[in-house]
Amino acid sequence: MKIGKKDIQALVLPRIASILIDQDNLDEAEEKLNTALAVLDQFNNPKHHALVLREMGRLQIKQENYDAGANFLEQALEKCSLVVDVVLRATILKLLGEVLSFLGKVDVALEHLTESLNISQKLNLTKAVEEVRRLIKNAQLKKPAQLYQAAATEAEKGNARAALDLFEQALPMIEQLDDEEIRARILLSMGNLLIHEGDLREGVKRASQAIEIAKQHNLPEREKIENIALAVQYGKLRHFFDSAQEKCESQEFDEVLNLAHQCLELSEILKDVHWCSKVFSILGQIKAHQGDYQGGVKDLERAVSLALENQLDGVDDLQEIIFTVKNNEAVRLYEQANFAAQQGNIEEAIELARKAHEFQCSVNHKNSQPATLGLLGQLLLAQNRSAEGLKQL
C-alpha cells in the first residue's frame, strides 16, 4: 500500500467512525478507529491523527468512559497544535471543555470553551457559537450547582447554618449568570431554612423574593414555589400557636407568652390580620390571667378592632371574653380588699376597696358594686369615720 492510500484511509476511517458513533454502532466504530490508529503509526500526519483521536474521545464519552474520553481529546488537541486547522481545533476544544466540565474541572473547561467560542465567532460559525455559549453557561453553573447540592445535603442532615453558608456562596454566582430559575430555588430554600431557625423576617423576605422572581419571569414552577413558601410559613405559624395552647394547658405561662409573641411577629410580617387577631386574643387572656389586667384588655381590644375592621368572624366571642376578664378583675379587686380586712390591715383594705369600686364603676360592673361599697362602709365605721362609712352603706 502506498503512502497516499494510507493517507486517504486515515482520513476516511474516522469520518466513517463518526457516523457509526452517531448511530450508536460503537463496536464497529471502535474497530475503524483502531485500524486508523494502526495506519497512522506507519507515517506522520498530525491532522489525521488529531481527527482519529477526537473521534476516539467521542466514542469513549458515548460509552460513559469520561476520563478516557478526556484523555483522548487532550491527545487530539496536542496533535492539532502541530497543524493549522482552526475548525478542527474548535471542535476538539468544545468536546474537551464539555467533558471536563462534566468531570468538575470547571476552570480548565471554561478556558477551552472560551477559546472554541472565539474561533467560532471569528469564522462566523453561528450554530457552533450558540452551542458553545450554551456549554459555557452550563460550565459556569457547575460550581453554584455543586454548592446548591451540598447545601441541600446539609439541610437534610439538619445542619441549617452550614446549608445557609453554602447557599450564600452560590447565590451571587447564580445572580451573575442571570439564571432566575435556580436563583428562585436558592432564595426559597434559604427563606425556609431561616424561618425554621427563627429568623422570621429575613426568612419571609427571601421566600418573597423567590415568589416575585418566579412570577416576574413566568417560571414553570411559580405556583409550586409560592405553595411551598406559604406551606412553610403557615406551618410555622400554626406550630407557634398550637405550642402556645399546649403550654397554656400545662400552665407554663411564660413560655406561652414567648411563643405567642413569635406567632404575632410572623403574623404581622405576613400581614395576616386573621392570625393577628387570634394571637392578640390569646395574649390578652394570658396577660389578664397573670394579673396584667390593663395589658390583657388592651390586647383583647386590639383583637376586636382587627376583627371589626376586616369583617372577621368571632367578634361576639371576643367581646364576651373581654366582659369575662373585666368581671374577673372586678371580683379579684373586691377579694383583695376583703382579704386585707380579714388580716386586720384596715387602712390597706380601705384603699383597696376604693380602687375596687372605682374600677367597677369604670367598667360598669354593677353586680359587684354593692358588696364593695358595703365592705368600704364597714371599714370606715371600724375607724370611727361614721359619717363617711354610713354614706357608703
CSV table of C-alpha atoms in Angstrom, one decimal:
chain,number,residue,atom,x,y,z
A,1,MET,CA,0.0,0.0,0.0
A,2,LYS,CA,1.3,3.4,-1.0
A,3,ILE,CA,1.6,6.3,1.4
A,4,GLY,CA,-1.1,8.1,-0.5
A,5,LYS,CA,-3.6,5.3,0.1
A,6,LYS,CA,-2.8,5.2,3.8
A,7,ASP,CA,-3.3,8.9,4.0
A,8,ILE,CA,-6.8,8.6,2.5
A,9,GLN,CA,-7.6,5.6,4.7
A,10,ALA,CA,-6.5,7.6,7.8
A,11,LEU,CA,-8.8,10.4,6.7
A,12,VAL,CA,-11.8,8.3,5.7
A,13,LEU,CA,-11.9,5.8,8.6
A,14,PRO,CA,-12.5,8.4,11.3
A,15,ARG,CA,-15.3,10.0,9.3
A,16,ILE,CA,-17.0,6.6,8.9
A,17,ALA,CA,-16.5,6.0,12.6
A,18,SER,CA,-18.1,9.4,13.4
A,19,ILE,CA,-21.2,8.3,11.5
A,20,LEU,CA,-21.2,5.0,13.3
A,21,ILE,CA,-20.9,6.7,16.7
A,22,ASP,CA,-23.9,8.9,15.9
A,23,GLN,CA,-25.8,5.7,15.1
A,24,ASP,CA,-24.7,4.1,18.4
A,25,ASN,CA,-22.8,1.4,16.4
A,26,LEU,CA,-20.0,1.7,18.9
A,27,ASP,CA,-18.2,-1.6,18.4
A,28,GLU,CA,-17.8,-1.1,14.7
A,29,ALA,CA,-16.8,2.5,15.2
A,30,GLU,CA,-14.0,1.4,17.6
A,31,GLU,CA,-12.8,-1.1,15.1
A,32,LYS,CA,-12.5,1.5,12.4
A,33,LEU,CA,-10.7,3.9,14.7
A,34,ASN,CA,-8.2,1.3,15.9
A,35,THR,CA,-7.4,0.5,12.2
A,36,ALA,CA,-6.9,4.2,11.6
A,37,LEU,CA,-4.5,4.5,14.5
A,38,ALA,CA,-2.6,1.5,13.3
A,39,VAL,CA,-2.3,3.1,9.9
A,40,LEU,CA,-1.1,6.4,11.4
A,41,ASP,CA,1.6,4.6,13.3
A,42,GLN,CA,3.3,4.0,9.9
A,43,PHE,CA,3.5,7.6,8.8
A,44,ASN,CA,3.3,11.0,10.4
A,45,ASN,CA,0.1,13.1,9.7
A,46,PRO,CA,-0.8,15.2,12.8
A,47,LYS,CA,-4.1,16.4,11.3
A,48,HIS,CA,-5.4,13.0,10.6
A,49,HIS,CA,-4.1,11.7,13.9
A,50,ALA,CA,-5.9,14.6,15.7
A,51,LEU,CA,-9.2,13.7,13.9
A,52,VAL,CA,-8.9,10.0,14.9
A,53,LEU,CA,-8.1,10.8,18.5
A,54,ARG,CA,-11.1,13.3,18.6
A,55,GLU,CA,-13.5,10.5,17.4
A,56,MET,CA,-11.9,8.1,19.9
A,57,GLY,CA,-12.6,10.6,22.6
A,58,ARG,CA,-16.3,10.9,21.4
A,59,LEU,CA,-16.6,7.1,21.4
A,60,GLN,CA,-15.3,6.8,25.0
A,61,ILE,CA,-17.6,9.6,26.2
A,62,LYS,CA,-20.6,7.9,24.4
A,63,GLN,CA,-19.6,4.7,26.4
A,64,GLU,CA,-19.6,6.9,29.6
A,65,ASN,CA,-15.8,6.4,30.0
A,66,TYR,CA,-15.4,10.2,30.6
A,67,ASP,CA,-11.8,10.2,31.9
A,68,ALA,CA,-10.6,8.1,29.0
A,69,GLY,CA,-12.6,10.3,26.6
A,70,ALA,CA,-10.9,13.4,28.1
A,71,ASN,CA,-7.5,11.8,27.7
A,72,PHE,CA,-8.0,11.1,24.0
A,73,LEU,CA,-9.3,14.6,23.4
A,74,GLU,CA,-6.2,16.1,25.2
A,75,GLN,CA,-4.0,14.0,22.9
A,76,ALA,CA,-6.1,15.2,19.9
A,77,LEU,CA,-5.6,18.8,21.0
A,78,GLU,CA,-1.8,18.3,21.3
A,79,LYS,CA,-1.7,16.8,17.7
A,80,CYS,CA,-3.8,19.6,16.4
A,81,SER,CA,-1.4,22.2,17.7
A,82,LEU,CA,1.1,21.0,15.1
A,83,VAL,CA,-1.2,21.9,12.2
A,84,VAL,CA,-3.2,24.9,11.1
A,85,ASP,CA,-6.8,23.8,11.2
A,86,VAL,CA,-8.8,26.1,13.4
A,87,VAL,CA,-12.1,24.4,12.7
A,88,LEU,CA,-10.8,21.1,13.9
A,89,ARG,CA,-9.2,22.8,16.9
A,90,ALA,CA,-12.5,24.5,17.8
A,91,THR,CA,-14.4,21.2,17.7
A,92,ILE,CA,-11.8,19.4,19.9
A,93,LEU,CA,-11.8,22.3,22.4
A,94,LYS,CA,-15.6,22.2,22.5
A,95,LEU,CA,-15.7,18.5,23.2
A,96,LEU,CA,-12.9,18.6,25.7
A,97,GLY,CA,-14.4,21.6,27.5
A,98,GLU,CA,-17.7,19.8,27.8
A,99,VAL,CA,-16.3,16.6,29.2
A,100,LEU,CA,-14.0,18.4,31.7
A,101,SER,CA,-17.0,20.4,32.9
A,102,PHE,CA,-18.9,17.2,33.5
A,103,LEU,CA,-15.9,15.9,35.4
A,104,GLY,CA,-16.0,19.0,37.6
A,105,LYS,CA,-12.8,20.6,36.2
A,106,VAL,CA,-14.6,23.8,35.5
A,107,ASP,CA,-11.8,26.3,35.3
A,108,VAL,CA,-9.9,24.4,32.6
A,109,ALA,CA,-13.2,23.6,30.9
A,110,LEU,CA,-14.0,27.3,30.6
A,111,GLU,CA,-10.6,28.1,29.2
A,112,HIS,CA,-11.1,25.5,26.4
A,113,LEU,CA,-14.7,26.5,25.7
A,114,THR,CA,-13.8,30.2,25.6
A,115,GLU,CA,-11.1,29.6,23.0
A,116,SER,CA,-13.5,27.5,21.0
A,117,LEU,CA,-16.1,30.3,21.1
A,118,ASN,CA,-13.5,32.9,20.0
A,119,ILE,CA,-12.6,30.7,17.0
A,120,SER,CA,-16.2,30.1,16.0
A,121,GLN,CA,-17.0,33.8,16.3
A,122,LYS,CA,-14.1,34.8,14.0
A,123,LEU,CA,-15.2,32.2,11.5
A,124,ASN,CA,-18.9,33.3,11.8
A,125,LEU,CA,-20.0,29.7,12.6
A,126,THR,CA,-23.4,30.7,14.0
A,127,LYS,CA,-24.6,27.3,15.1
A,128,ALA,CA,-21.3,26.5,16.8
A,129,VAL,CA,-21.3,29.8,18.6
A,130,GLU,CA,-24.7,29.1,20.0
A,131,GLU,CA,-23.8,25.6,21.1
A,132,VAL,CA,-20.5,26.7,22.8
A,133,ARG,CA,-22.2,29.6,24.6
A,134,ARG,CA,-24.7,27.0,26.0
A,135,LEU,CA,-21.8,24.8,27.1
A,136,ILE,CA,-20.1,27.8,28.7
A,137,LYS,CA,-23.2,28.7,30.7
A,138,ASN,CA,-23.6,25.1,31.8
A,139,ALA,CA,-20.0,25.0,32.9
A,140,GLN,CA,-20.4,28.3,34.8
A,141,LEU,CA,-23.5,26.8,36.5
A,142,LYS,CA,-21.5,23.8,37.6
A,143,LYS,CA,-19.9,25.4,40.6
A,144,PRO,CA,-23.0,27.0,42.1
A,145,ALA,CA,-24.9,23.8,41.3
A,146,GLN,CA,-22.4,21.8,43.3
A,147,LEU,CA,-22.8,24.4,46.2
A,148,TYR,CA,-26.6,24.1,45.9
A,149,GLN,CA,-26.5,20.3,46.1
A,150,ALA,CA,-24.1,20.4,49.0
A,151,ALA,CA,-26.3,22.9,50.8
A,152,ALA,CA,-29.4,20.7,50.2
A,153,THR,CA,-27.5,17.7,51.7
A,154,GLU,CA,-26.5,19.7,54.8
A,155,ALA,CA,-30.1,20.9,55.2
A,156,GLU,CA,-31.4,17.3,55.0
A,157,LYS,CA,-28.9,16.4,57.8
A,158,GLY,CA,-30.3,19.2,59.9
A,159,ASN,CA,-27.2,21.4,59.6
A,160,ALA,CA,-29.1,24.6,58.8
A,161,ARG,CA,-26.2,27.0,59.4
A,162,ALA,CA,-23.8,25.1,57.1
A,163,ALA,CA,-26.5,24.9,54.4
A,164,LEU,CA,-27.2,28.6,54.6
A,165,ASP,CA,-23.5,29.4,54.3
A,166,LEU,CA,-23.3,27.3,51.1
A,167,PHE,CA,-26.4,28.9,49.7
A,168,GLU,CA,-24.9,32.3,50.4
A,169,GLN,CA,-21.8,31.3,48.3
A,170,ALA,CA,-23.9,30.0,45.4
A,171,LEU,CA,-26.4,33.0,45.2
A,172,PRO,CA,-24.0,35.7,43.8
A,173,MET,CA,-22.7,33.2,41.2
A,174,ILE,CA,-26.2,32.5,40.0
A,175,GLU,CA,-27.1,36.2,40.0
A,176,GLN,CA,-24.1,36.9,37.8
A,177,LEU,CA,-25.3,34.2,35.3
A,178,ASP,CA,-28.9,35.5,35.3
A,179,ASP,CA,-30.3,32.1,35.9
A,180,GLU,CA,-33.6,33.1,37.5
A,181,GLU,CA,-34.9,29.6,38.0
A,182,ILE,CA,-32.0,28.4,40.2
A,183,ARG,CA,-31.9,31.8,41.9
A,184,ALA,CA,-35.6,31.4,42.9
A,185,ARG,CA,-34.9,27.9,44.2
A,186,ILE,CA,-31.9,29.1,46.3
A,187,LEU,CA,-33.9,32.1,47.7
A,188,LEU,CA,-36.8,29.8,48.6
A,189,SER,CA,-34.5,27.3,50.3
A,190,MET,CA,-32.8,30.0,52.2
A,191,GLY,CA,-36.1,31.5,53.3
A,192,ASN,CA,-37.5,28.2,54.5
A,193,LEU,CA,-34.3,27.5,56.5
A,194,LEU,CA,-34.2,30.9,58.0
A,195,ILE,CA,-37.8,30.6,59.2
A,196,HIS,CA,-37.0,27.2,60.6
A,197,GLU,CA,-34.1,28.7,62.5
A,198,GLY,CA,-36.3,31.5,63.9
A,199,ASP,CA,-35.1,34.4,61.7
A,200,LEU,CA,-38.7,35.1,60.6
A,201,ARG,CA,-38.4,38.5,59.0
A,202,GLU,CA,-35.4,37.6,56.8
A,203,GLY,CA,-36.8,34.2,56.0
A,204,VAL,CA,-40.1,35.7,54.7
A,205,LYS,CA,-38.1,38.3,52.8
A,206,ARG,CA,-36.0,35.7,51.0
A,207,ALA,CA,-39.1,33.5,50.2
A,208,SER,CA,-41.0,36.5,48.9
A,209,GLN,CA,-38.1,37.4,46.6
A,210,ALA,CA,-38.3,33.8,45.2
A,211,ILE,CA,-42.0,34.2,44.6
A,212,GLU,CA,-41.6,37.6,42.9
A,213,ILE,CA,-38.8,36.2,40.6
A,214,ALA,CA,-41.0,33.2,39.7
A,215,LYS,CA,-43.9,35.5,38.8
A,216,GLN,CA,-41.9,38.2,37.0
A,217,HIS,CA,-40.2,35.6,34.8
A,218,ASN,CA,-43.2,33.4,34.4
A,219,LEU,CA,-41.2,30.3,35.6
A,220,PRO,CA,-42.9,26.9,35.2
A,221,GLU,CA,-42.5,26.3,38.9
A,222,ARG,CA,-44.0,29.6,40.0
A,223,GLU,CA,-47.1,28.1,41.7
A,224,LYS,CA,-45.1,25.3,43.3
A,225,ILE,CA,-42.6,27.9,44.7
A,226,GLU,CA,-45.4,30.0,46.2
A,227,ASN,CA,-47.2,27.0,47.6
A,228,ILE,CA,-44.1,25.7,49.3
A,229,ALA,CA,-43.3,29.1,50.8
A,230,LEU,CA,-46.8,29.5,52.2
A,231,ALA,CA,-46.8,26.0,53.5
A,232,VAL,CA,-43.6,26.6,55.4
A,233,GLN,CA,-44.6,30.0,56.7
A,234,TYR,CA,-48.1,29.0,57.9
A,235,GLY,CA,-46.8,25.7,59.1
A,236,LYS,CA,-44.5,27.6,61.4
A,237,LEU,CA,-47.4,29.9,62.4
A,238,ARG,CA,-49.6,27.0,63.3
A,239,HIS,CA,-46.7,25.4,65.2
A,240,PHE,CA,-46.2,28.5,67.4
A,241,PHE,CA,-50.0,28.8,68.0
A,242,ASP,CA,-50.5,25.1,68.8
A,243,SER,CA,-47.4,25.0,71.1
A,244,ALA,CA,-48.7,28.1,72.9
A,245,GLN,CA,-52.0,26.4,73.6
A,246,GLU,CA,-50.3,23.3,74.8
A,247,LYS,CA,-48.1,25.3,77.2
A,248,CYS,CA,-51.2,27.1,78.4
A,249,GLU,CA,-52.8,23.8,79.3
A,250,SER,CA,-49.7,22.9,81.4
A,251,GLN,CA,-49.8,26.4,82.8
A,252,GLU,CA,-46.3,27.3,81.5
A,253,PHE,CA,-47.4,30.9,81.0
A,254,ASP,CA,-44.0,32.5,80.5
A,255,GLU,CA,-43.4,30.1,77.6
A,256,VAL,CA,-46.9,30.7,76.3
A,257,LEU,CA,-46.2,34.4,76.1
A,258,ASN,CA,-42.8,33.8,74.3
A,259,LEU,CA,-44.5,31.5,71.7
A,260,ALA,CA,-47.4,33.9,71.3
A,261,HIS,CA,-45.1,36.9,70.6
A,262,GLN,CA,-43.2,34.8,68.0
A,263,CYS,CA,-46.6,33.9,66.4
A,264,LEU,CA,-47.6,37.6,66.4
A,265,GLU,CA,-44.3,38.6,64.9
A,266,LEU,CA,-44.8,36.2,62.0
A,267,SER,CA,-48.4,37.1,61.6
A,268,GLU,CA,-47.5,40.8,61.3
A,269,ILE,CA,-44.7,40.1,58.8
A,270,LEU,CA,-47.2,38.1,56.7
A,271,LYS,CA,-49.8,40.9,57.2
A,272,ASP,CA,-52.4,38.3,58.1
A,273,VAL,CA,-55.0,40.2,60.2
A,274,HIS,CA,-56.9,37.0,60.9
A,275,TRP,CA,-53.9,35.4,62.7
A,276,CYS,CA,-53.0,38.7,64.3
A,277,SER,CA,-56.5,38.9,65.8
A,278,LYS,CA,-56.2,35.3,67.1
A,279,VAL,CA,-52.8,35.9,68.7
A,280,PHE,CA,-53.9,39.2,70.3
A,281,SER,CA,-56.8,37.2,71.8
A,282,ILE,CA,-54.6,34.6,73.4
A,283,LEU,CA,-52.0,37.2,74.6
A,284,GLY,CA,-54.8,39.2,76.2
A,285,GLN,CA,-56.2,36.3,78.1
A,286,ILE,CA,-52.8,35.1,79.4
A,287,LYS,CA,-51.8,38.6,80.5
A,288,ALA,CA,-55.1,39.1,82.3
A,289,HIS,CA,-54.7,35.7,83.9
A,290,GLN,CA,-51.2,36.7,85.2
A,291,GLY,CA,-52.6,39.9,86.7
A,292,ASP,CA,-51.7,42.3,83.9
A,293,TYR,CA,-55.3,43.4,83.5
A,294,GLN,CA,-54.5,46.6,81.5
A,295,GLY,CA,-52.2,44.8,79.1
A,296,GLY,CA,-54.6,42.0,78.7
A,297,VAL,CA,-57.6,44.1,77.9
A,298,LYS,CA,-55.5,46.2,75.5
A,299,ASP,CA,-54.6,43.1,73.5
A,300,LEU,CA,-58.1,41.8,73.6
A,301,GLU,CA,-59.5,45.1,72.4
A,302,ARG,CA,-56.9,45.1,69.6
A,303,ALA,CA,-58.1,41.7,68.6
A,304,VAL,CA,-61.7,43.0,68.4
A,305,SER,CA,-60.6,46.1,66.5
A,306,LEU,CA,-58.9,43.9,63.8
A,307,ALA,CA,-61.9,41.6,63.6
A,308,LEU,CA,-64.3,44.5,63.1
A,309,GLU,CA,-62.0,46.4,60.6
A,310,ASN,CA,-61.6,43.3,58.5
A,311,GLN,CA,-65.0,41.8,58.9
A,312,LEU,CA,-63.7,38.7,60.6
A,313,ASP,CA,-65.8,36.1,62.4
A,314,GLY,CA,-65.7,35.7,66.1
A,315,VAL,CA,-66.3,39.4,67.2
A,316,ASP,CA,-69.1,38.4,69.7
A,317,ASP,CA,-66.8,35.7,71.2
A,318,LEU,CA,-64.0,38.2,71.7
A,319,GLN,CA,-66.3,40.7,73.4
A,320,GLU,CA,-67.6,38.0,75.7
A,321,ILE,CA,-64.0,37.2,76.6
A,322,ILE,CA,-63.4,40.9,77.4
A,323,PHE,CA,-66.5,41.0,79.6
A,324,THR,CA,-65.3,37.9,81.5
A,325,VAL,CA,-61.9,39.4,82.0
A,326,LYS,CA,-63.4,42.6,83.4
A,327,ASN,CA,-65.7,40.7,85.6
A,328,ASN,CA,-62.9,38.6,87.0
A,329,GLU,CA,-60.9,41.7,87.7
A,330,ALA,CA,-63.8,43.3,89.5
A,331,VAL,CA,-64.2,40.3,91.7
A,332,ARG,CA,-60.5,40.0,92.2
A,333,LEU,CA,-60.1,43.6,93.5
A,334,TYR,CA,-63.0,43.1,95.9
A,335,GLU,CA,-61.4,39.9,97.2
A,336,GLN,CA,-58.1,41.7,97.7
A,337,ALA,CA,-59.8,44.3,99.8
A,338,ASN,CA,-61.8,41.7,101.8
A,339,PHE,CA,-58.6,39.7,102.5
A,340,ALA,CA,-56.8,42.7,103.8
A,341,ALA,CA,-59.7,43.5,106.1
A,342,GLN,CA,-59.7,39.9,107.4
A,343,GLN,CA,-56.0,40.3,108.1
A,344,GLY,CA,-56.7,43.4,110.2
A,345,ASN,CA,-55.0,45.8,107.7
A,346,ILE,CA,-57.8,48.3,107.8
A,347,GLU,CA,-56.0,51.2,106.0
A,348,GLU,CA,-54.8,48.9,103.2
A,349,ALA,CA,-58.3,47.4,103.0
A,350,ILE,CA,-60.0,50.8,102.7
A,351,GLU,CA,-57.5,51.8,99.9
A,352,LEU,CA,-58.1,48.5,98.0
A,353,ALA,CA,-61.9,48.8,98.4
A,354,ARG,CA,-61.8,52.4,97.0
A,355,LYS,CA,-59.8,51.2,94.0
A,356,ALA,CA,-62.1,48.2,93.5
A,357,HIS,CA,-65.2,50.5,93.5
A,358,GLU,CA,-63.5,52.9,91.0
A,359,PHE,CA,-62.7,50.1,88.7
A,360,GLN,CA,-66.2,48.5,89.0
A,361,CYS,CA,-67.7,51.9,88.1
A,362,SER,CA,-65.3,52.4,85.1
A,363,VAL,CA,-66.3,49.1,83.6
A,364,ASN,CA,-70.0,49.5,84.7
A,365,HIS,CA,-69.8,46.2,86.7
A,366,LYS,CA,-73.0,46.9,88.8
A,367,ASN,CA,-73.2,43.4,90.3
A,368,SER,CA,-70.1,43.8,92.4
A,369,GLN,CA,-70.6,47.4,93.4
A,370,PRO,CA,-73.0,46.9,96.4
A,371,ALA,CA,-70.7,44.3,98.1
A,372,THR,CA,-67.7,46.6,97.6
A,373,LEU,CA,-69.5,49.7,99.0
A,374,GLY,CA,-70.8,47.6,101.9
A,375,LEU,CA,-67.2,46.5,102.8
A,376,LEU,CA,-65.9,50.0,102.4
A,377,GLY,CA,-68.6,51.4,104.7
A,378,GLN,CA,-67.9,48.8,107.4
A,379,LEU,CA,-64.2,49.5,107.3
A,380,LEU,CA,-64.8,53.3,107.7
A,381,LEU,CA,-67.1,52.7,110.6
A,382,ALA,CA,-64.4,50.5,112.3
A,383,GLN,CA,-62.1,53.5,112.1
A,384,ASN,CA,-64.8,55.7,113.7
A,385,ARG,CA,-65.4,57.6,110.5
A,386,SER,CA,-69.1,57.2,110.9
A,387,ALA,CA,-70.4,59.9,108.5
A,388,GLU,CA,-68.3,58.7,105.7
A,389,GLY,CA,-69.0,55.0,106.5
A,390,LEU,CA,-72.8,55.4,106.7
A,391,LYS,CA,-72.7,57.3,103.3
A,392,GLN,CA,-71.1,54.3,101.7
A,393,LEU,CA,-73.6,51.9,103.3
